[in-house]
XYZ file of N, CA and C in Angstrom:
276
model
N -12.295 -14.373 -60.153
C -13.130 -14.973 -61.168
C -13.718 -13.876 -62.039
N -13.903 -14.201 -63.287
C -14.415 -13.211 -64.219
C -15.892 -12.933 -63.986
N -16.339 -11.862 -64.584
C -17.742 -11.494 -64.506
C -18.556 -12.509 -65.301
N -19.548 -13.130 -64.665
C -20.360 -14.150 -65.322
C -21.525 -13.569 -66.109
N -21.694 -12.258 -66.102
C -22.798 -11.628 -66.811
C -22.384 -11.242 -68.226
N -22.001 -12.233 -69.019
C -21.584 -11.978 -70.394
C -22.741 -12.287 -71.333
N -22.878 -11.473 -72.360
C -23.886 -11.803 -73.359
C -23.288 -12.819 -74.322
N -24.068 -13.297 -75.267
C -23.649 -14.374 -76.156
C -22.444 -13.983 -77.007
N -22.435 -12.778 -77.532
C -21.326 -12.335 -78.380
C -20.035 -12.260 -77.573
N -20.107 -11.777 -76.347
C -18.923 -11.696 -75.499
C -18.389 -13.079 -75.157
N -19.292 -14.027 -74.892
C -18.866 -15.389 -74.576
C -18.174 -16.039 -75.763
N -18.671 -15.804 -76.956
C -18.075 -16.414 -78.143
C -16.692 -15.823 -78.421
N -16.495 -14.551 -78.088
C -15.204 -13.899 -78.331
C -14.152 -14.271 -77.297
N -14.549 -14.773 -76.135
C -13.600 -15.164 -75.089
C -12.817 -16.405 -75.524
N -11.617 -16.620 -74.946
C -10.842 -17.821 -75.287
C -11.568 -19.098 -74.869
N -11.476 -20.115 -75.704
C -12.113 -21.399 -75.449
C -11.079 -22.365 -74.876
N -11.419 -23.115 -73.819
C -10.486 -24.101 -73.274
C -10.168 -25.207 -74.295
N -9.013 -25.849 -74.119
C -8.545 -26.847 -75.076
C -9.538 -27.996 -75.245
N -10.088 -28.510 -74.148
C -11.019 -29.634 -74.228
C -12.243 -29.274 -75.070
N -12.750 -28.082 -74.930
C -13.925 -27.680 -75.695
C -13.587 -27.414 -77.163
N -12.334 -27.077 -77.451
C -11.913 -26.966 -78.850
C -11.948 -28.339 -79.515
N -11.557 -29.376 -78.776
C -11.606 -30.739 -79.307
C -13.052 -31.153 -79.551
N -13.934 -30.856 -78.603
C -15.354 -31.185 -78.761
C -15.948 -30.418 -79.945
N -15.549 -29.155 -80.106
C -16.041 -28.353 -81.227
C -15.630 -28.969 -82.555
N -14.386 -29.420 -82.653
C -13.907 -30.042 -83.887
C -14.644 -31.351 -84.173
N -14.865 -32.153 -83.133
C -15.608 -33.399 -83.303
C -17.052 -33.112 -83.730
N -17.642 -32.079 -83.181
C -18.998 -31.700 -83.570
C -19.078 -31.263 -85.024
N -18.049 -30.556 -85.485
C -18.020 -30.153 -86.896
C -17.926 -31.369 -87.815
N -17.131 -32.368 -87.412
C -17.007 -33.589 -88.212
C -18.339 -34.332 -88.241
N -18.983 -34.465 -87.082
C -20.287 -35.142 -87.035
C -21.321 -34.416 -87.887
N -21.306 -33.109 -87.838
C -22.249 -32.326 -88.654
C -21.988 -32.544 -90.141
N -20.729 -32.602 -90.522
C -20.397 -32.809 -91.935
C -20.846 -34.189 -92.410
N -20.594 -35.221 -91.598
C -21.013 -36.575 -91.972
C -22.534 -36.660 -92.044
N -23.208 -36.076 -91.063
C -24.672 -36.076 -91.074
C -25.235 -35.321 -92.261
N -24.621 -34.207 -92.609
C -25.073 -33.437 -93.765
C -24.904 -34.197 -95.065
N -23.803 -34.933 -95.185
C -23.586 -35.743 -96.389
C -24.634 -36.836 -96.492
N -24.945 -37.483 -95.364
C -25.946 -38.556 -95.392
C -27.336 -38.027 -95.714
N -27.688 -36.884 -95.166
C -29.026 -36.332 -95.395
C -29.172 -35.810 -96.818
N -28.136 -35.185 -97.335
C -28.230 -34.542 -98.649
C -27.656 -35.400 -99.776
N -27.484 -36.688 -99.541
C -26.910 -37.561 -100.570
C -27.825 -37.606 -101.797
N -27.246 -37.482 -103.001
C -28.065 -37.504 -104.216
C -28.550 -38.910 -104.588
N -28.019 -39.911 -103.917
C -28.424 -41.288 -104.193
C -29.507 -41.694 -103.213
N -30.319 -42.642 -103.606
C -31.372 -43.132 -102.719
C -30.746 -44.000 -101.632
N -30.860 -43.561 -100.403
C -30.331 -44.307 -99.263
C -31.492 -44.845 -98.440
N -31.260 -45.908 -97.682
C -32.328 -46.416 -96.810
C -32.761 -45.354 -95.794
N -34.000 -45.436 -95.396
C -34.558 -44.453 -94.462
C -33.802 -44.442 -93.137
N -33.305 -45.587 -92.716
C -32.551 -45.658 -91.462
C -31.277 -44.827 -91.540
N -30.580 -44.888 -92.660
C -29.348 -44.128 -92.827
C -29.628 -42.629 -92.849
N -30.709 -42.234 -93.473
C -31.074 -40.814 -93.504
C -31.453 -40.331 -92.106
N -32.141 -41.177 -91.336
C -32.500 -40.821 -89.966
C -31.245 -40.676 -89.106
N -30.305 -41.617 -89.247
C -29.040 -41.533 -88.503
C -28.293 -40.268 -88.903
N -28.300 -39.927 -90.193
C -27.651 -38.701 -90.661
C -28.270 -37.462 -90.035
N -29.577 -37.463 -89.875
C -30.247 -36.334 -89.231
C -29.843 -36.186 -87.778
N -29.734 -37.323 -87.080
C -29.306 -37.271 -85.676
C -27.855 -36.823 -85.557
N -26.998 -37.297 -86.460
C -25.603 -36.855 -86.447
C -25.513 -35.351 -86.708
N -26.293 -34.881 -87.639
C -26.310 -33.453 -87.956
C -26.759 -32.630 -86.754
N -27.819 -33.065 -86.107
C -28.327 -32.356 -84.927
C -27.328 -32.398 -83.773
N -26.806 -33.576 -83.471
C -25.864 -33.719 -82.359
C -24.579 -32.941 -82.593
N -24.063 -32.990 -83.802
C -22.843 -32.256 -84.111
C -23.032 -30.757 -84.034
N -24.163 -30.290 -84.501
C -24.452 -28.855 -84.446
C -24.573 -28.378 -83.001
N -25.269 -29.145 -82.170
C -25.416 -28.773 -80.759
C -24.079 -28.809 -80.025
N -23.275 -29.852 -80.277
C -21.967 -29.949 -79.618
C -21.080 -28.776 -80.007
N -21.115 -28.400 -81.274
C -20.295 -27.284 -81.745
C -20.746 -25.964 -81.112
N -22.044 -25.726 -81.107
C -22.560 -24.466 -80.572
C -22.315 -24.340 -79.069
N -22.548 -25.414 -78.334
C -22.379 -25.353 -76.886
C -20.906 -25.230 -76.512
N -20.038 -25.966 -77.197
C -18.616 -25.901 -76.843
C -17.994 -24.562 -77.220
N -18.554 -23.881 -78.191
C -18.022 -22.575 -78.573
C -18.303 -21.522 -77.503
N -19.351 -21.689 -76.731
C -19.698 -20.695 -75.712
C -19.019 -20.947 -74.380
N -18.240 -22.032 -74.257
C -17.501 -22.286 -73.018
C -16.327 -21.311 -72.948
N -16.089 -20.769 -71.760
C -14.988 -19.814 -71.615
C -13.997 -20.330 -70.591
N -12.767 -19.904 -70.731
C -11.700 -20.274 -69.816
C -11.673 -19.262 -68.679
N -12.125 -19.643 -67.503
C -12.215 -18.704 -66.385
C -10.932 -18.657 -65.568
N -9.945 -19.488 -65.892
C -8.712 -19.516 -65.119
C -7.655 -18.565 -65.653
N -7.905 -17.913 -66.767
C -6.944 -16.969 -67.313
C -6.953 -15.684 -66.495
N -5.805 -15.013 -66.378
C -5.791 -13.741 -65.648
C -6.604 -12.691 -66.389
N -7.135 -11.750 -65.620
C -7.907 -10.667 -66.231
C -7.021 -9.850 -67.152
N -7.622 -9.266 -68.169
C -6.868 -8.466 -69.128
C -6.341 -7.177 -68.487
N -7.001 -6.721 -67.440
C -6.595 -5.477 -66.789
C -5.505 -5.684 -65.747
N -5.296 -6.931 -65.299
C -4.274 -7.164 -64.281
C -2.903 -7.239 -64.935
N -1.906 -6.758 -64.209
C -0.556 -6.706 -64.736
C 0.190 -7.971 -64.321
N 0.781 -8.661 -65.284
C 1.547 -9.864 -65.011
C 3.022 -9.519 -65.139
N 3.793 -9.781 -64.085
C 5.217 -9.480 -64.088
C 5.977 -10.773 -64.379
N 6.772 -10.818 -65.446
C 7.526 -12.038 -65.746
C 8.589 -12.307 -64.692
N 8.928 -13.571 -64.502
C 9.886 -13.954 -63.474
C 11.297 -13.467 -63.790
N 11.672 -13.440 -65.049
C 13.034 -13.088 -65.435
C 13.146 -11.655 -65.940
N 12.409 -10.740 -65.355
C 12.487 -9.356 -65.795
C 13.789 -8.719 -65.314
N 14.186 -7.652 -65.958
C 15.438 -6.975 -65.639
C 15.423 -6.413 -64.218
N 14.261 -5.969 -63.728
C 14.169 -5.418 -62.392
C 14.450 -6.469 -61.328
N 13.989 -7.706 -61.554
C 14.194 -8.760 -60.579
C 15.644 -9.242 -60.574
N 16.356 -9.114 -61.681
C 17.735 -9.586 -61.757
C 18.712 -8.607 -61.111
N 18.319 -7.347 -60.952
C 19.191 -6.352 -60.330
C 19.390 -6.623 -58.846
N 18.389 -7.236 -58.185
C 18.462 -7.486 -56.745
C 19.372 -8.595 -56.400
C-alpha cells in the first residue's frame, strides 16, 4: 500500500480512479448549472436562485473531494513490472 502521508498537492497529482472521474465530471456539470441559475441576468424566482446556489455548492464540493481520491491499487513507481511476453521469458 502506498504512503498515506501525502499533502494536498501530492494527492491531486496522483492518478484518480475511474469512478471518481465520473463524479468529478458530474460535479462540474452541477456547478455550471448552478452558476448559470445564480448569475442569470433575468429576474428569476427566489426558489430557483436558492436551488442554483445549492447546485453550485454541491457540485463544487463533489468536484473538489473526488479530485483528491487516489488509486491505491496501482503498483509503486519504484517497483519493476516484468511483462509476461518479454524476450527473456520466451527463451526458456
